[in-house]
């Protein structure tokens, strides 16, 4: 068994992550692990878990947590035999683990050995040992838990000390330039730590940057004096004096000299021996390696060291969803359909989930060792990113190596995905720093065919920052005596040597995007076919572009080339070119219309932006659609506040509200703000249908959040402004639903009956309105069967997700009446139609788990209900959460965890008081009374 606390708490048994239960139970395990092999008192545990005011049942709850953890950690232990792992020992408990089982113990052991080697002058072994120690860290100690603050601080201090030792070892090995950027990041988080400042001063001094080293000392001296009123310590002052005097003792340790007997291969990847070795060792082992770094640092080049199947992402919008994965699957002869011509998207995350599972299944079925490369994933669509953690979790038993490259400077869209991947044992991060000065010199030698002198190599290193692309571009000119100020200047000089028509077509191509179609740039540039092709071929021969797929599509060899060309002309010229490209692409122009607005005018650009948003929504690219809609708002912000402008904004805000409700659920502050603004605009215009639509969306969000008083006010407003019979039907449906939530079944029945009478005139939606009303009406009738049967029969030929929604509602209604057999049947039918989906269908999964518990598997049923509850809450929902807590409490009680069950019921009753949701309070009361 393996215990991990250097990051989120994890326990692995036979390579499988164990479900550690609810937060307080996880906290108990964490508290015992940070003091492994030491008795932790009950008093300390209670204090850490509940603070100064523990509940009356605190000790009982703690004992329940310990009992469950014992079953988890020793599943084969016979009844009434003494525990050997989680041991009772007055005045508390002790968790017995070996050093090899606990990552923190292994870290401390390796860190101490690394320090011993460093003190003994063995810098190479010290660096390797300390690197192994630091690789055990996956994040903050016990990330996500609030317990054990003092021990977490101690371990963090040990981590910083190990980092300092490893950096000192790198300096002793003659790698000063490689550690400066790392030290800058560490100092940003620990600005008063003088030892880090000293290492930075030494690294800069040994890199030939004495002035910067001295400036570092002045900076920390000023910081300590201004903010703490103290001077730097004696060690830092001594180092400062040594740098001023250029003391010989600061020189790096002597390294064996080498004679270059032949020129290196110019295509040799220099400075990446360790990374190449790691990739080769990982091949065929079921791993995912994340290669990150700035543009030009060599991520793609490193990934190309292994024969692989590639999928590339494009910076420009418009690629199909799951595009990099589709490229890989097609290369492997395993095609798939991204979207069938099925129903409207009820839950975009649900559809993406199914596609993630399908892609993962196809790749994991590959029989032979295969390397897959996903390049430039910082530009991937949300669906493509969703595949990564799903695939990574399934890699352990496959012969796959998945290499993912992304720009560390543009990883905002990847933040959530990287956090998920950090928790998986199959994932390794491989950040690429710039080359050090010696490596830059070797790279220049390979490109020039002769070894440059140290001064010239130093200049190139300083100007390039060790970025291999910058180095190669500087060397390519051969005019190294006159180094330009930046790579943009280098690229501009390369471009001036090309024919004018090639320069012109490259400018259009740069405005079109990182990838471009020859037909589009030909039409925009006004050249004929042969001239345009000849111009692009000249760029191809110069190494500025490469051919893509399909035929006629090209891409710049590096994004920096495209950026340099794009920035070489005025904003007005760029806007004009965007306008011509937008006109050529029509509604496919997307962002080009936004960038062309200064030329074509906002009224011309807006309809195309909205059309582009519609196209993106139809393709499941909701994030791209959101970008188009936000661009539309940006354009509207600068216009006049006339009637047409207001109507445009109303349209955009309503679309944004619906989009964010689909993507983010009830927790979407952006979505709610958009709909609130739309309601204000609709009321300003006197637009009844638009006002009603805005109130409906706000009403749905309020219900999902359990804000039923607010929902009732909105339902009253909807009844007030509803004009047509169809609008009145929807308004009375809302009021009936809210009154049911508040426990007023009779009043709810009146509104729902009236809604059903008016339903035929209601507007068509994905689910017929009368079906929604019948399902809600069934909840307030003594016998719901007739309305449920009608709702089910009315949707017999509806799309699967619509039918799944009907069966989910039916399962909830009969479960509240404790009809276990019918609830299980409906829930299973819902899940068979929808699959194991998140969001709304989690309610069906919760009912299925409850039925499973009642039918004889309380532990498995409780785990299923808990997983569903977590999914519901993850979207900010509180509607029916109190009832689901009751289902979980009953499952816990059946599993013998009565104390934990009572705790859940307390939480459920508290939620009833907060939300006013009373339609299930009688059942919660019955459960509580049955355990007294």
mmCIF file of N, CA, C and O in Angstrom, residues 592-625:
data_model
loop_
_atom_site.group_PDB
_atom_site.id
_atom_site.type_symbol
_atom_site.label_atom_id
_atom_site.label_comp_id
_atom_site.label_asym_id
_atom_site.label_seq_id
_atom_site.Cartn_x
_atom_site.Cartn_y
_atom_site.Cartn_z
ATOM 1 N N UNK A 592 -12.530 37.051 -37.266
ATOM 2 C CA UNK A 592 -12.123 38.026 -38.289
ATOM 3 C C UNK A 592 -13.125 39.181 -38.352
ATOM 4 O O UNK A 592 -12.726 40.332 -38.556
ATOM 5 N N UNK A 593 -14.411 38.893 -38.174
ATOM 6 C CA UNK A 593 -15.411 39.966 -38.198
ATOM 7 C C UNK A 593 -15.209 40.908 -37.016
ATOM 8 O O UNK A 593 -15.384 42.119 -37.154
ATOM 9 N N UNK A 594 -14.867 40.370 -35.872
ATOM 10 C CA UNK A 594 -14.606 41.219 -34.700
ATOM 11 C C UNK A 594 -13.426 42.138 -34.969
ATOM 12 O O UNK A 594 -13.481 43.348 -34.708
ATOM 13 N N UNK A 595 -12.346 41.596 -35.514
ATOM 14 C CA UNK A 595 -11.151 42.387 -35.767
ATOM 15 C C UNK A 595 -11.327 43.331 -36.956
ATOM 16 O O UNK A 595 -10.568 44.289 -37.103
ATOM 17 N N UNK A 596 -12.314 43.038 -37.801
ATOM 18 C CA UNK A 596 -12.570 43.892 -38.964
ATOM 19 C C UNK A 596 -13.563 45.008 -38.674
ATOM 20 O O UNK A 596 -13.776 45.883 -39.525
ATOM 21 N N UNK A 597 -14.150 45.010 -37.479
ATOM 22 C CA UNK A 597 -15.210 45.979 -37.177
ATOM 23 C C UNK A 597 -14.794 47.432 -37.386
ATOM 24 O O UNK A 597 -15.600 48.241 -37.851
ATOM 25 N N UNK A 598 -13.540 47.835 -37.075
ATOM 26 C CA UNK A 598 -13.174 49.238 -37.327
ATOM 27 C C UNK A 598 -13.286 49.637 -38.794
ATOM 28 O O UNK A 598 -13.401 50.822 -39.101
ATOM 29 N N UNK A 599 -13.259 48.648 -39.689
ATOM 30 C CA UNK A 599 -13.324 48.937 -41.125
ATOM 31 C C UNK A 599 -14.736 48.735 -41.667
ATOM 32 O O UNK A 599 -15.279 49.594 -42.368
ATOM 33 N N UNK A 600 -15.361 47.596 -41.355
ATOM 34 C CA UNK A 600 -16.667 47.275 -41.938
ATOM 35 C C UNK A 600 -17.812 47.899 -41.154
ATOM 36 O O UNK A 600 -18.934 47.984 -41.658
ATOM 37 N N UNK A 601 -17.550 48.323 -39.923
ATOM 38 C CA UNK A 601 -18.602 48.874 -39.085
ATOM 39 C C UNK A 601 -19.233 47.800 -38.209
ATOM 40 O O UNK A 601 -19.373 46.646 -38.619
ATOM 41 N N UNK A 602 -19.614 48.201 -37.011
ATOM 42 C CA UNK A 602 -20.185 47.251 -36.056
ATOM 43 C C UNK A 602 -21.489 46.645 -36.567
ATOM 44 O O UNK A 602 -21.697 45.432 -36.449
ATOM 45 N N UNK A 603 -22.424 47.408 -37.160
ATOM 46 C CA UNK A 603 -23.677 46.794 -37.637
ATOM 47 C C UNK A 603 -23.442 45.679 -38.653
ATOM 48 O O UNK A 603 -24.224 44.722 -38.718
ATOM 49 N N UNK A 604 -22.393 45.774 -39.451
ATOM 50 C CA UNK A 604 -22.103 44.715 -40.425
ATOM 51 C C UNK A 604 -21.459 43.505 -39.763
ATOM 52 O O UNK A 604 -21.689 42.365 -40.182
ATOM 53 N N UNK A 605 -20.627 43.742 -38.746
ATOM 54 C CA UNK A 605 -19.906 42.642 -38.119
ATOM 55 C C UNK A 605 -20.788 41.826 -37.181
ATOM 56 O O UNK A 605 -20.628 40.603 -37.081
ATOM 57 N N UNK A 606 -21.709 42.464 -36.468
ATOM 58 C CA UNK A 606 -22.466 41.776 -35.422
ATOM 59 C C UNK A 606 -23.254 40.564 -35.915
ATOM 60 O O UNK A 606 -23.174 39.486 -35.312
ATOM 61 N N UNK A 607 -24.033 40.661 -37.009
ATOM 62 C CA UNK A 607 -24.795 39.466 -37.429
ATOM 63 C C UNK A 607 -23.890 38.274 -37.727
ATOM 64 O O UNK A 607 -24.242 37.130 -37.436
ATOM 65 N N UNK A 608 -22.719 38.525 -38.289
ATOM 66 C CA UNK A 608 -21.804 37.420 -38.593
ATOM 67 C C UNK A 608 -21.220 36.814 -37.321
ATOM 68 O O UNK A 608 -20.995 35.598 -37.257
ATOM 69 N N UNK A 609 -20.954 37.652 -36.314
ATOM 70 C CA UNK A 609 -20.469 37.121 -35.044
ATOM 71 C C UNK A 609 -21.518 36.229 -34.386
ATOM 72 O O UNK A 609 -21.198 35.160 -33.846
ATOM 73 N N UNK A 610 -22.776 36.640 -34.444
ATOM 74 C CA UNK A 610 -23.836 35.822 -33.864
ATOM 75 C C UNK A 610 -24.006 34.525 -34.642
ATOM 76 O O UNK A 610 -24.223 33.453 -34.057
ATOM 77 N N UNK A 611 -23.879 34.592 -35.955
ATOM 78 C CA UNK A 611 -23.965 33.376 -36.773
ATOM 79 C C UNK A 611 -22.800 32.440 -36.464
ATOM 80 O O UNK A 611 -22.959 31.217 -36.401
ATOM 81 N N UNK A 612 -21.607 33.019 -36.265
ATOM 82 C CA UNK A 612 -20.448 32.193 -35.909
ATOM 83 C C UNK A 612 -20.663 31.527 -34.554
ATOM 84 O O UNK A 612 -20.273 30.369 -34.346
ATOM 85 N N UNK A 613 -21.293 32.235 -33.624
ATOM 86 C CA UNK A 613 -21.598 31.647 -32.318
ATOM 87 C C UNK A 613 -22.570 30.477 -32.466
ATOM 88 O O UNK A 613 -22.411 29.430 -31.822
ATOM 89 N N UNK A 614 -23.570 30.640 -33.328
ATOM 90 C CA UNK A 614 -24.521 29.551 -33.570
ATOM 91 C C UNK A 614 -23.821 28.331 -34.159
ATOM 92 O O UNK A 614 -24.100 27.187 -33.777
ATOM 93 N N UNK A 615 -22.897 28.562 -35.096
ATOM 94 C CA UNK A 615 -22.156 27.447 -35.699
ATOM 95 C C UNK A 615 -21.318 26.733 -34.642
ATOM 96 O O UNK A 615 -21.233 25.497 -34.620
ATOM 97 N N UNK A 616 -20.703 27.503 -33.766
ATOM 98 C CA UNK A 616 -19.878 26.897 -32.720
ATOM 99 C C UNK A 616 -20.733 26.085 -31.751
ATOM 100 O O UNK A 616 -20.350 24.981 -31.342
ATOM 101 N N UNK A 617 -21.904 26.598 -31.386
ATOM 102 C CA UNK A 617 -22.792 25.858 -30.497
ATOM 103 C C UNK A 617 -23.229 24.541 -31.127
ATOM 104 O O UNK A 617 -23.274 23.495 -30.461
ATOM 105 N N UNK A 618 -23.550 24.580 -32.419
ATOM 106 C CA UNK A 618 -23.978 23.360 -33.104
ATOM 107 C C UNK A 618 -22.869 22.316 -33.134
ATOM 108 O O UNK A 618 -23.137 21.115 -33.205
ATOM 109 N N UNK A 619 -21.613 22.776 -33.066
ATOM 110 C CA UNK A 619 -20.465 21.859 -33.101
ATOM 111 C C UNK A 619 -19.955 21.518 -31.708
ATOM 112 O O UNK A 619 -18.872 20.950 -31.557
ATOM 113 N N UNK A 620 -20.720 21.876 -30.649
ATOM 114 C CA UNK A 620 -20.329 21.613 -29.263
ATOM 115 C C UNK A 620 -19.144 22.457 -28.804
ATOM 116 O O UNK A 620 -18.574 22.186 -27.761
ATOM 117 N N UNK A 621 -18.767 23.460 -29.580
ATOM 118 C CA UNK A 621 -17.649 24.337 -29.193
ATOM 119 C C UNK A 621 -18.210 25.528 -28.422
ATOM 120 O O UNK A 621 -18.157 26.675 -28.873
ATOM 121 N N UNK A 622 -18.747 25.264 -27.221
ATOM 122 C CA UNK A 622 -19.429 26.300 -26.455
ATOM 123 C C UNK A 622 -18.490 27.417 -26.036
ATOM 124 O O UNK A 622 -18.886 28.580 -25.966
ATOM 125 N N UNK A 623 -17.235 27.071 -25.710
ATOM 126 C CA UNK A 623 -16.283 28.113 -25.314
ATOM 127 C C UNK A 623 -16.011 29.068 -26.471
ATOM 128 O O UNK A 623 -15.912 30.287 -26.278
ATOM 129 N N UNK A 624 -15.882 28.533 -27.677
ATOM 130 C CA UNK A 624 -15.681 29.389 -28.848
ATOM 131 C C UNK A 624 -16.903 30.272 -29.070
ATOM 132 O O UNK A 624 -16.783 31.460 -29.391
ATOM 133 N N UNK A 625 -18.096 29.691 -28.902
ATOM 134 C CA UNK A 625 -19.309 30.494 -29.033
ATOM 135 C C UNK A 625 -19.320 31.636 -28.020
ATOM 136 O O UNK A 625 -19.699 32.774 -28.334
#
